[in-house]
XYZ file of C-alpha atoms in Angstrom:
645
model
C -80.620 125.877 165.935
C -83.925 123.845 164.899
C -83.283 121.953 161.960
C -84.036 123.739 158.866
C -84.506 121.547 156.378
C -85.693 117.587 156.377
C -85.698 115.563 153.527
C -89.030 112.825 152.245
C -88.384 110.569 149.371
C -91.160 107.656 149.315
C -89.396 105.000 146.972
C -89.926 101.325 145.844
C -86.820 98.956 144.286
C -84.325 102.212 143.798
C -81.372 100.913 144.008
C -80.411 101.602 140.974
C -80.246 105.484 141.727
C -81.288 105.926 145.703
C -76.956 106.180 146.156
C -77.084 108.982 143.666
C -79.938 110.768 144.760
C -78.340 110.611 148.718
C -75.279 111.568 147.467
C -76.744 115.197 146.301
C -77.934 115.894 149.617
C -75.845 114.603 152.248
C -74.337 116.111 154.958
C -76.617 119.652 153.223
C -79.726 118.406 154.326
C -80.528 118.578 158.140
C -82.200 114.887 158.116
C -82.865 112.285 155.340
C -86.359 110.363 155.769
C -87.134 107.659 153.916
C -90.833 105.994 153.633
C -90.285 102.584 151.854
C -93.465 102.047 149.693
C -92.465 97.282 150.062
C -89.449 97.608 148.102
C -87.810 93.411 147.284
C -83.877 95.172 145.431
C -81.482 96.831 148.469
C -82.965 100.419 148.533
C -83.741 99.979 152.141
C -80.208 98.625 152.872
C -78.279 102.023 150.850
C -81.118 104.210 152.527
C -79.540 102.450 156.299
C -76.544 103.647 154.438
C -77.444 107.760 155.231
C -80.193 107.298 157.625
C -81.113 105.888 160.373
C -84.856 107.202 159.885
C -86.339 104.283 157.531
C -90.193 103.400 157.686
C -91.996 100.606 155.813
C -95.494 102.093 154.604
C -97.960 100.151 153.012
C -98.942 100.650 150.058
C -102.930 102.286 149.248
C -102.209 103.565 145.056
C -102.278 107.095 146.907
C -98.658 109.030 146.690
C -99.744 111.878 148.776
C -101.252 109.183 151.712
C -97.430 108.363 151.245
C -95.708 111.647 151.262
C -98.177 112.635 153.176
C -97.059 109.759 156.095
C -93.512 111.158 155.604
C -94.039 114.430 156.648
C -95.359 113.569 160.601
C -90.939 112.099 160.765
C -89.734 115.201 159.713
C -88.600 117.898 162.386
C -87.048 120.288 160.023
C -88.585 124.017 159.516
C -89.142 122.543 156.020
C -89.255 120.070 154.236
C -87.640 118.705 150.457
C -89.880 116.414 148.305
C -87.936 114.506 145.783
C -88.215 110.669 144.599
C -85.312 109.045 144.247
C -84.733 109.177 140.277
C -83.526 112.912 140.722
C -80.790 114.506 142.249
C -79.417 118.790 142.456
C -76.185 120.157 143.236
C -75.061 120.722 146.327
C -73.642 124.215 146.164
C -77.221 124.824 144.548
C -78.781 123.247 147.838
C -76.731 124.896 149.935
C -77.996 128.771 148.645
C -81.742 127.377 148.396
C -81.087 126.230 152.614
C -79.519 130.515 152.938
C -82.977 131.621 151.206
C -84.831 129.580 153.396
C -83.419 130.468 156.647
C -83.371 134.823 154.996
C -86.509 133.905 154.988
C -87.278 132.355 158.851
C -85.901 135.496 160.192
C -88.355 138.280 157.408
C -90.847 136.336 158.901
C -91.879 136.275 154.757
C -95.865 135.020 153.830
C -94.637 132.280 151.604
C -95.319 128.890 152.341
C -94.164 126.975 149.749
C -91.616 127.152 146.804
C -92.041 125.809 143.139
C -88.069 124.651 142.120
C -87.336 124.121 138.124
C -87.352 119.994 137.474
C -84.824 119.519 134.404
C -86.228 116.178 132.355
C -83.538 114.308 130.436
C -85.228 112.967 128.479
C -84.509 110.450 124.682
C -82.034 107.332 125.077
C -78.959 108.954 127.133
C -80.114 112.513 127.910
C -79.438 114.055 124.986
C -82.861 116.224 124.671
C -83.796 118.577 128.009
C -87.850 119.180 129.017
C -88.786 121.854 132.397
C -90.871 122.542 133.711
C -91.665 123.828 137.614
C -93.432 121.909 140.402
C -94.369 122.263 144.078
C -91.227 121.105 145.889
C -90.192 122.900 149.505
C -92.606 123.925 151.926
C -92.699 124.806 155.214
C -93.943 122.054 158.061
C -96.168 123.493 160.196
C -98.804 120.508 159.791
C -101.001 123.070 157.869
C -100.572 122.338 153.968
C -100.794 118.458 152.825
C -100.382 116.528 150.142
C -103.827 115.453 147.703
C -104.558 114.091 144.925
C -103.290 110.036 144.842
C -101.341 110.670 141.648
C -99.350 113.645 140.470
C -99.752 115.044 143.884
C -99.999 118.403 144.717
C -99.827 120.940 147.268
C -102.207 122.260 149.502
C -103.824 124.116 153.250
C -105.925 121.723 154.536
C -108.588 124.593 155.946
C -108.829 125.255 151.963
C -106.948 128.863 152.321
C -104.812 130.124 149.783
C -100.469 128.447 149.487
C -98.477 131.673 149.435
C -96.027 130.198 146.728
C -92.923 131.536 144.961
C -90.058 130.244 142.796
C -86.917 128.620 144.783
C -83.381 128.770 142.578
C -82.871 124.787 143.880
C -82.531 123.109 139.949
C -83.690 119.042 140.397
C -82.163 116.551 137.590
C -84.516 114.509 136.159
C -83.467 110.845 135.149
C -86.760 108.976 135.118
C -87.919 109.670 131.574
C -85.715 108.434 129.809
C -85.942 105.563 127.062
C -84.380 102.648 129.349
C -86.127 103.746 132.723
C -90.055 103.991 130.882
C -89.313 100.612 129.515
C -87.793 99.125 132.634
C -90.864 100.323 135.444
C -93.541 100.517 132.531
C -94.930 102.761 134.861
C -97.973 103.625 132.570
C -100.456 101.128 132.863
C -100.850 101.128 137.014
C -100.557 105.384 136.211
C -103.439 105.248 133.964
C -105.432 103.568 136.421
C -104.756 105.798 139.076
C -105.633 109.036 136.475
C -108.874 107.121 135.458
C -109.586 106.940 139.820
C -108.776 110.028 139.900
C -111.240 112.188 137.118
C -114.004 109.882 138.596
C -113.174 112.044 141.601
C -111.900 115.091 141.142
C -114.730 115.340 138.877
C -112.877 115.670 135.989
C -110.130 118.174 135.941
C -108.020 119.809 133.032
C -104.701 118.926 135.565
C -105.628 114.990 135.885
C -106.830 114.611 131.868
C -103.327 116.520 131.410
C -100.937 113.743 132.688
C -103.648 111.242 131.449
C -102.890 112.324 127.613
C -98.792 112.607 129.004
C -99.412 108.511 129.692
C -100.659 107.458 126.516
C -97.772 109.714 124.771
C -95.493 107.794 126.747
C -96.560 104.614 124.962
C -97.598 105.463 121.770
C -101.396 106.198 121.500
C -101.607 109.788 119.887
C -105.311 109.668 119.400
C -105.438 108.438 123.075
C -103.119 111.372 124.299
C -104.851 113.452 121.942
C -108.730 113.574 122.711
C -107.176 114.112 126.602
C -104.743 116.819 125.716
C -108.143 118.461 124.426
C -110.437 118.781 127.253
C -107.511 119.187 129.177
C -107.202 122.187 127.826
C -111.252 122.218 127.841
C -111.069 121.912 131.231
C -108.439 124.431 132.259
C -110.058 126.438 134.661
C -107.431 128.735 134.192
C -104.866 130.044 131.591
C -102.304 130.711 133.735
C -101.923 127.109 135.386
C -98.105 125.891 134.487
C -99.322 123.091 133.002
C -101.574 124.414 129.893
C -98.607 126.468 127.707
C -96.546 122.401 128.173
C -100.679 121.458 127.426
C -100.492 122.889 124.265
C -97.985 122.041 122.994
C -98.201 117.894 123.758
C -101.101 119.204 121.796
C -99.181 120.483 118.942
C -97.204 117.647 119.136
C -99.920 114.639 119.056
C -100.565 116.875 115.443
C -97.773 116.919 114.330
C -96.975 113.254 114.562
C -100.963 112.347 113.485
C -99.132 114.901 110.435
C -102.586 116.566 110.928
C -100.404 120.007 110.177
C -103.201 122.137 109.014
C -104.530 122.032 112.545
C -101.288 121.991 114.449
C -100.293 125.203 112.123
C -104.256 127.358 113.783
C -103.395 125.520 116.876
C -99.767 127.477 116.733
C -101.023 130.465 115.812
C -103.203 130.534 118.003
C -101.013 129.820 121.025
C -98.444 132.115 119.917
C -100.990 134.700 120.391
C -101.131 133.682 124.153
C -97.050 133.619 124.368
C -95.683 135.953 121.937
C -92.234 136.049 124.182
C -92.245 131.609 123.729
C -89.363 130.545 121.619
C -91.485 127.435 121.078
C -94.192 128.036 118.934
C -92.006 129.532 116.180
C -89.547 125.687 116.614
C -92.435 123.783 116.127
C -94.353 125.926 113.510
C -90.674 125.517 111.392
C -90.956 122.083 112.520
C -93.847 121.424 110.808
C -92.762 123.486 107.484
C -89.743 120.952 107.880
C -92.269 117.948 107.630
C -93.902 119.742 105.249
C -90.767 120.555 102.805
C -91.411 124.097 102.773
C -87.601 124.614 103.303
C -88.331 127.754 102.362
C -90.998 128.784 105.130
C -88.730 127.580 107.622
C -85.252 128.973 107.217
C -87.531 132.221 106.972
C -88.569 131.493 111.075
C -85.142 130.159 112.215
C -83.503 132.648 110.847
C -85.865 135.159 112.469
C -85.798 133.053 116.529
C -81.778 133.610 115.694
C -81.688 136.735 115.334
C -84.059 138.365 117.351
C -84.055 135.821 120.760
C -83.451 138.391 122.786
C -87.828 138.843 122.282
C -87.812 134.881 122.710
C -86.474 134.541 126.155
C -89.835 132.820 128.022
C -88.804 129.701 128.169
C -91.598 126.968 128.516
C -90.180 123.901 128.206
C -87.262 123.767 127.353
C -84.498 126.587 126.479
C -82.951 124.054 123.232
C -85.876 125.928 121.915
C -84.221 129.275 121.653
C -80.485 127.372 119.802
C -80.196 123.633 119.841
C -83.507 123.585 118.010
C -83.397 126.200 115.557
C -79.222 125.274 114.544
C -80.808 121.345 114.256
C -83.677 122.086 112.025
C -81.527 124.911 110.163
C -79.081 122.197 109.812
C -81.266 119.818 108.394
C -82.734 122.408 105.711
C -79.114 123.350 104.848
C -78.185 118.909 104.080
C -81.297 117.962 102.510
C -80.813 121.234 99.605
C -77.137 119.379 99.187
C -76.296 122.301 100.894
C -73.437 120.058 102.853
C -71.208 122.879 104.290
C -73.886 125.275 105.737
C -75.423 121.920 107.138
C -72.600 121.255 109.106
C -71.927 124.684 110.076
C -75.653 124.557 112.199
C -75.302 121.065 113.570
C -71.306 121.811 115.716
C -73.471 125.042 116.121
C -76.144 123.299 117.539
C -73.704 120.370 119.119
C -72.726 123.315 121.416
C -75.425 123.267 123.143
C -76.126 119.766 123.289
C -73.088 118.305 123.370
C -73.685 114.254 123.175
C -76.655 114.821 120.945
C -75.423 111.254 119.004
C -77.644 112.575 115.957
C -76.164 115.885 115.312
C -72.393 113.556 115.575
C -74.167 111.179 112.573
C -75.060 113.689 110.090
C -72.063 115.412 110.661
C -69.817 112.204 110.522
C -71.550 111.327 107.241
C -71.112 114.930 105.932
C -67.291 114.368 106.480
C -67.403 111.048 104.792
C -68.463 112.619 101.257
C -65.616 115.494 101.367
C -62.754 113.957 103.809
C -60.598 110.852 104.215
C -60.282 108.689 107.302
C -56.838 109.998 108.779
C -58.485 113.776 108.620
C -61.970 112.327 110.351
C -60.150 110.196 112.483
C -58.129 113.578 113.240
C -60.989 115.662 113.735
C -62.854 112.652 115.989
C -59.935 112.696 118.300
C -59.748 116.630 118.948
C -63.697 116.670 120.244
C -62.710 113.676 123.299
C -65.222 111.361 121.172
C -62.761 108.328 120.988
C -63.050 108.537 124.300
C -66.961 108.376 125.208
C -67.577 104.701 124.097
C -71.612 105.112 123.791
C -70.544 107.901 121.161
C -67.671 106.363 119.520
C -70.067 102.967 118.752
C -72.582 105.313 116.816
C -69.850 106.802 114.655
C -69.278 103.199 114.442
C -72.697 102.478 113.296
C -71.980 105.456 110.493
C -69.166 103.759 108.947
C -70.411 100.518 108.892
C -73.635 102.111 107.412
C -72.222 103.886 104.308
C -69.549 100.418 104.175
C -66.690 102.268 105.952
C -66.020 98.764 107.250
C -61.801 99.682 108.030
C -62.311 102.750 108.903
C -64.702 101.543 111.481
C -62.473 98.616 112.731
C -60.310 101.321 113.301
C -62.463 102.511 116.617
C -63.791 99.594 117.001
C -59.935 98.241 118.086
C -60.793 101.067 120.413
C -63.457 99.510 122.700
C -61.825 96.825 123.187
C -62.865 96.948 126.895
C -66.383 96.684 126.042
C -68.760 93.782 126.382
C -69.986 93.047 123.543
C -67.220 94.788 120.930
C -66.334 90.919 119.197
C -70.405 91.180 117.796
C -69.289 95.390 116.701
C -66.328 92.933 115.031
C -68.897 90.118 113.674
C -71.058 93.789 112.140
C -67.596 95.718 110.681
C -66.903 91.624 108.690
C -70.180 91.055 107.693
C -70.396 94.849 106.132
C -66.985 93.537 105.075
C -67.531 90.779 102.279
C -66.983 88.555 104.748
C -69.416 86.624 104.992
C -67.898 82.807 105.333
C -65.921 84.742 108.528
C -69.226 85.208 110.111
C -70.671 82.827 109.443
C -68.557 80.516 110.815
C -68.071 82.386 114.048
C -72.395 82.366 113.984
C -73.131 78.583 112.914
C -71.988 76.683 116.284
C -74.875 78.645 118.146
C -77.342 77.835 119.872
C -80.802 79.336 119.666
C -80.435 81.124 123.529
C -76.693 81.890 122.487
C -77.804 83.529 118.821
C -80.671 85.625 120.938
C -77.680 86.774 123.484
C -75.673 88.667 119.633
C -79.048 90.113 118.380
C -79.810 91.754 122.197
C -76.947 93.357 122.433
C -78.291 94.592 119.284
C -74.463 95.402 117.088
C -75.994 92.198 114.931
C -79.559 91.715 113.864
C -82.714 89.189 113.481
C -82.846 90.224 109.525
C -78.568 90.222 109.351
C -78.466 86.248 110.135
C -81.012 85.225 108.484
C -78.946 87.299 105.686
C -76.476 85.186 106.541
C -77.997 81.763 106.772
C -79.472 82.664 103.124
C -76.080 83.474 101.535
C -74.695 80.222 103.060
C -78.156 78.622 102.049
C -77.727 77.312 105.898
C -81.086 75.303 106.154
C -80.195 74.983 109.740
C -80.010 78.807 110.425
C -82.942 79.400 109.138
C -85.403 76.505 110.736
C -83.584 78.054 114.165
C -84.939 81.892 113.730
C -88.031 80.474 111.372
C -89.032 78.170 115.562
C -87.492 81.065 117.653
C -90.285 83.754 115.863
C -93.864 84.137 118.144
C -94.834 87.000 115.073
C -96.859 84.661 112.437
C -95.782 88.140 109.414
C -92.178 87.645 110.470
C -92.307 83.719 110.263
C -94.630 83.334 106.350
C -91.679 85.823 105.865
C -88.729 83.592 107.099
C -90.800 81.221 105.294
C -91.495 83.267 101.854
C -87.015 83.270 101.915
C -86.650 79.423 102.804
C -88.665 78.618 99.648
C -91.574 77.056 101.321
C -94.651 79.520 100.433
C -97.258 77.547 100.172
C -100.029 79.220 102.096
C -97.998 82.671 102.778
C -99.839 85.365 102.971
C -97.977 87.805 104.265
C -99.249 91.251 104.815
C -96.187 93.583 106.306
C -93.345 93.876 102.869
C -91.102 95.828 106.437
C -89.077 93.194 106.901
C -88.677 91.882 103.269
C -87.358 95.422 102.319
C -85.348 95.342 105.179
C -83.463 92.745 104.130
C -83.187 93.859 100.432
C -82.221 97.056 102.496
C -78.797 95.065 104.603
C -77.770 93.485 101.042
C -77.518 96.911 99.557
C -75.579 98.508 102.049
C -73.617 94.788 102.293
C -72.938 95.157 98.684
C -74.465 91.686 98.236
C -76.527 92.231 95.271
C -76.905 89.371 93.513
C -78.347 88.456 96.547
C -80.663 91.519 96.164
C -81.191 89.968 92.968
C -82.436 86.998 95.041
C -85.498 88.334 96.777
C -87.030 90.519 93.779
C -89.272 87.613 93.260
C -90.028 88.154 96.209
C -92.187 91.340 95.949
C -95.240 89.723 94.007
C -96.342 88.117 97.187
C -97.015 91.823 98.544
C -98.861 94.210 97.101
C -97.661 96.488 93.455
C -96.368 99.690 95.381
C -93.796 97.376 97.074
C -92.576 98.451 93.764
C -92.675 102.111 94.811
C -91.026 101.634 98.017
C -88.451 99.355 96.748
C -87.391 102.550 93.503
C -87.329 104.871 96.604
C -84.422 102.686 98.378
C -83.037 102.017 94.844
C -83.083 106.578 94.483
C -82.085 106.110 97.636
C -78.704 104.690 97.021
C -77.764 106.224 93.822
C -79.043 103.136 91.556
C -81.442 106.052 89.576
C -82.058 103.959 86.822
C -82.545 101.173 88.531
C -84.928 103.145 90.316
C -87.641 104.275 87.233
C -87.643 100.901 86.270
C -89.462 99.893 88.880
C -91.709 103.127 89.160
C -92.848 101.323 86.104
C -93.954 98.014 86.350
C -96.842 99.849 88.242
C -97.982 100.790 84.705
C -99.478 104.125 84.905
C -98.662 107.385 86.601
C -102.147 107.266 88.034
C -100.677 105.410 91.197
C -97.047 106.950 91.714
C -96.823 108.467 94.628
C -95.265 111.709 95.225
C -92.617 109.989 96.375
C -91.901 108.695 92.590
C -92.749 111.715 91.007
C -90.505 113.946 92.333
C -87.598 111.563 91.966
C -88.495 111.241 88.376
C -88.421 115.284 88.546
C -84.878 115.560 90.145
C -84.194 113.197 87.024
C -85.402 114.382 83.630
C -83.825 118.298 85.185
C -80.758 116.845 85.764
C -80.749 115.488 82.244
C -81.786 119.464 81.551
C -85.494 117.825 80.299
C -87.245 121.162 81.804
C -89.781 120.494 79.535
C -90.826 116.982 80.561
C -90.075 117.679 84.474
C -92.934 119.947 84.389
C -95.543 117.748 82.327
C -94.184 115.409 85.100
C -94.998 118.301 87.936
C -98.511 119.538 86.881
C -99.361 116.065 86.645
C -99.077 115.293 89.904
C -100.755 118.280 90.820
C -104.031 118.182 88.719
C -104.197 114.336 90.306
C -103.976 115.189 93.434
C -100.867 115.044 94.720
C -99.945 118.908 96.651
C -96.305 117.685 98.539
C -94.883 121.048 98.740
C -91.924 120.408 96.689
C -94.304 119.137 93.570
C -95.501 123.642 93.255
C -91.812 124.104 93.991
C -90.960 122.521 90.967
C -93.581 123.758 89.495
C -93.511 127.536 89.556
C -89.586 127.754 89.210
C -90.039 125.568 86.057
C -92.477 127.784 84.319
C -89.919 130.615 86.085
C -87.237 129.175 83.185
C -89.792 128.723 80.828
C -91.437 132.488 80.621
C -94.469 130.779 81.577
C -95.914 133.643 83.815
C -99.747 132.795 83.420
C -99.132 129.033 84.140
C -96.478 130.228 87.395
C -99.925 132.275 88.185
C -101.639 129.735 88.857
C -99.622 127.084 90.534
C -99.031 130.090 92.846
C -103.090 130.197 92.989
C -103.296 126.967 93.669
C -101.147 126.863 95.991
C -102.013 128.757 98.068
C -105.239 127.474 98.743
C -103.100 124.307 101.002
C -100.343 127.182 102.038
C -101.537 130.167 102.782
C -99.331 131.278 105.224
C -96.626 130.240 102.577
C -94.123 133.161 102.467
C -91.772 131.602 99.680
C -95.372 131.433 97.722
C -95.737 135.189 98.023
C -92.728 136.123 97.460
C -92.101 133.717 94.737
């Protein structure tokens, strides 16, 4: 019987993932062809355990040339293209091969198949993004790859390639944060894409991929420009990458806080893709960022109650269940409805069972109402104590909430973890045992301290805190000599009392240390740091005030706001915190005056309008309420809450 399916791969330095990929297809595909483009690790040795067809190819800067080189060694009727950081489910692959054999028997005109690529993203694969891509094609000599990067299949005579959707799913881990950082492919890909753009006459697809590269490294303005050009040059709205491109435009605008523009794009996109749940989620996310909680809640509840109308997933099924429940959880938590928030986070977790953010938020809520025994039982019921990466997250939540003794009970369960001793030191530091931590660190060289920091249990600010508390100038000197960033060096000099010629600009380092002092209940240290704020712009008083307010030191927070000298210098959060204090003390008249003053002075946070409108209603000031609503509608003209209040 003629071979049905040949696997063709191009690899370079993929020893960490290659075996996983080949294990998933071994004994199912008819042959495996591996093209190595210059590995210096054990990739070729691993490949030879699975196949004798391992060939070298001198890299030319073109992925298509490498894939076409692999094709010449394939003898199957069909070719499957996989990358080393991908894998498949064996049963799913067998089903796909059955379809290919039926294709041959029926003389189907189909010459290529697109498969669903399921991409795991984030730190550990907590988020899923999916797309379709042509990965299976007839090995008839008339179909080749073209384009140097993000290669595409096409017929050599220029005729249309007859395609269909395959049942095959391919799982891809190459977008994990650690993988992107380790491989550092962005620079290479960006350079190749610029060459491809010059060759292709600036195609929309090239600009789309260029946008992805810029966005991956945080260059949002460049990414937005590329995505915009991609849409302008799209050619055909039916291309599979076009909706993804639109979603990325919205994501960029959202991250740049250009919310009105983002909402306008969402409105247009909703007309193009009326059955897509993504755009309701994207709109709701912007509403949440604008603190328009009732508007967001209305959208999300409508989506969850009408799921049958929104079955066209453009990127991820998460937008139909996980994301709506997660966003609703944020809303209820912000409104201090912790029972409702906990329920929403639980429902979100049902669709993404290892999402650390949901687990962390649930543990924080449990800490408000339950004792350690009850929470431990809850953790064990879900099996989280058996998964070290989840347990570490829970431990950090406990430590950040001054639950050091509770955290230590879980740390003991991590006894086999390589860096568990550093985690124990962190717990002791949170517990106030600074001298004990100092005794463990003081004799270490800076290289050894760097190793401690690299484990991410104790950070640089922790070491600085220990050095300051123990008045150890040698430890602070070690830290100073270790730093490369001039701003950080000036900051450490400031802490050491060497304020001469110090011109610090970024207060983030000092603010982070002040917050640690609060978290670790090192209040004397916090007070000793306060005078250093005078080396920064006076707006640091607002940030310190916000920090103190979050940690329930509300009266002290207000004193920092007062150091601004006038209300005109308040930011939105300062007004909101002061208004909340007035309301808490039943001084609603003062609260309303502050809200109106803020609005009259150009503050347009939605919460300010909401407070002002609700306070006006309580005071039976109907005309004022109408004026406030009309003013708010100028900026938030799509708010359903404003139209019914």
